């Protein structure tokens, strides 16, 4: 997820990127983020792992969502 959001953010800030392709990329990214967020932020997802895990793997998943919030900041979710 981190890579997808970083790549979109880079493309969105690059001059002469095809606007149609960028719109399609954004729509696909939003769909992925919503799916990832649904898996991660529900009961039994990453939030449960944060309380029980002794390592930082689930924190990495939440950090990826933070990167996505930077890449598509107009989404309050």
Coordinates of C-alpha atoms in Angstrom, one line a residue:
X1 CA 0.0 0.0 0.0
X2 CA 2.9 2.3 0.9
X3 CA 4.3 1.9 -2.6
X4 CA 1.0 2.5 -4.4
X5 CA 0.3 5.7 -2.5
X6 CA 3.9 7.0 -2.9
X7 CA 3.8 6.3 -6.7
X8 CA 0.5 8.0 -7.1
X9 CA 1.7 11.0 -5.2
X10 CA 4.8 11.3 -7.3
X11 CA 2.7 11.0 -10.6
X12 CA 0.2 13.5 -9.4
X13 CA 3.0 16.1 -8.8
X14 CA 4.7 15.4 -12.1
X15 CA 4.1 17.9 -15.0
X16 CA 2.6 16.5 -18.3
X17 CA 1.1 13.4 -16.8
X18 CA -2.0 12.3 -18.8
X19 CA -4.9 13.7 -16.7
X20 CA -7.2 10.8 -17.8
X21 CA -4.6 8.2 -16.7
X22 CA -4.1 10.1 -13.4
X23 CA -7.8 10.1 -12.8
X24 CA -8.0 6.4 -13.4
X25 CA -5.0 5.8 -11.2
X26 CA -6.6 7.8 -8.4
X27 CA -9.9 5.9 -8.6
X28 CA -8.0 2.6 -8.4
X29 CA -5.9 3.8 -5.5
X30 CA -9.0 5.0 -3.6
X31 CA -10.6 1.6 -4.2
X32 CA -7.5 -0.2 -2.8
X33 CA -7.2 2.2 0.2
X34 CA -10.9 1.6 1.1
X35 CA -10.4 -2.1 0.9
X36 CA -7.2 -2.0 2.9
X37 CA -8.7 0.3 5.5
X38 CA -11.8 -2.0 5.8
X39 CA -9.5 -5.0 6.5
X40 CA -7.2 -3.1 8.8
X41 CA -9.4 -0.9 10.8
X42 CA -12.2 -3.3 11.7
X43 CA -12.4 -5.5 14.8
X44 CA -9.8 -8.2 14.5
X45 CA -7.7 -6.2 12.0
X46 CA -4.6 -4.2 12.6
X47 CA -6.1 -2.5 15.7
X48 CA -6.3 -5.8 17.5
X49 CA -2.8 -6.7 16.4
X50 CA -1.5 -3.4 17.8
X51 CA -2.5 -4.4 21.3
X52 CA -1.3 -8.0 21.0
X53 CA 1.8 -8.1 18.8
X54 CA 5.3 -7.7 20.1
X55 CA 6.7 -6.3 16.9
X56 CA 5.9 -3.3 14.6
X57 CA 4.2 -5.1 11.7
X58 CA 0.8 -3.7 12.2
X59 CA 2.1 -0.3 12.9
X60 CA 3.6 -0.4 9.4
X61 CA 0.2 -1.0 8.0
X62 CA -1.2 2.0 9.8
X63 CA 1.7 4.1 8.6
X64 CA 0.9 3.1 5.0
X65 CA -2.6 4.5 5.6
X66 CA -1.0 7.7 6.8
X67 CA 1.0 7.9 3.6
X68 CA -2.2 7.4 1.6
X69 CA -3.8 10.2 3.6
X70 CA -1.0 12.5 2.4
X71 CA -1.4 11.3 -1.2
X72 CA -5.2 11.8 -1.4
X73 CA -5.8 14.4 1.2
X74 CA -9.3 15.3 0.1
X75 CA -10.8 12.1 1.6
X76 CA -11.8 12.5 5.3
X77 CA -11.8 8.7 5.8

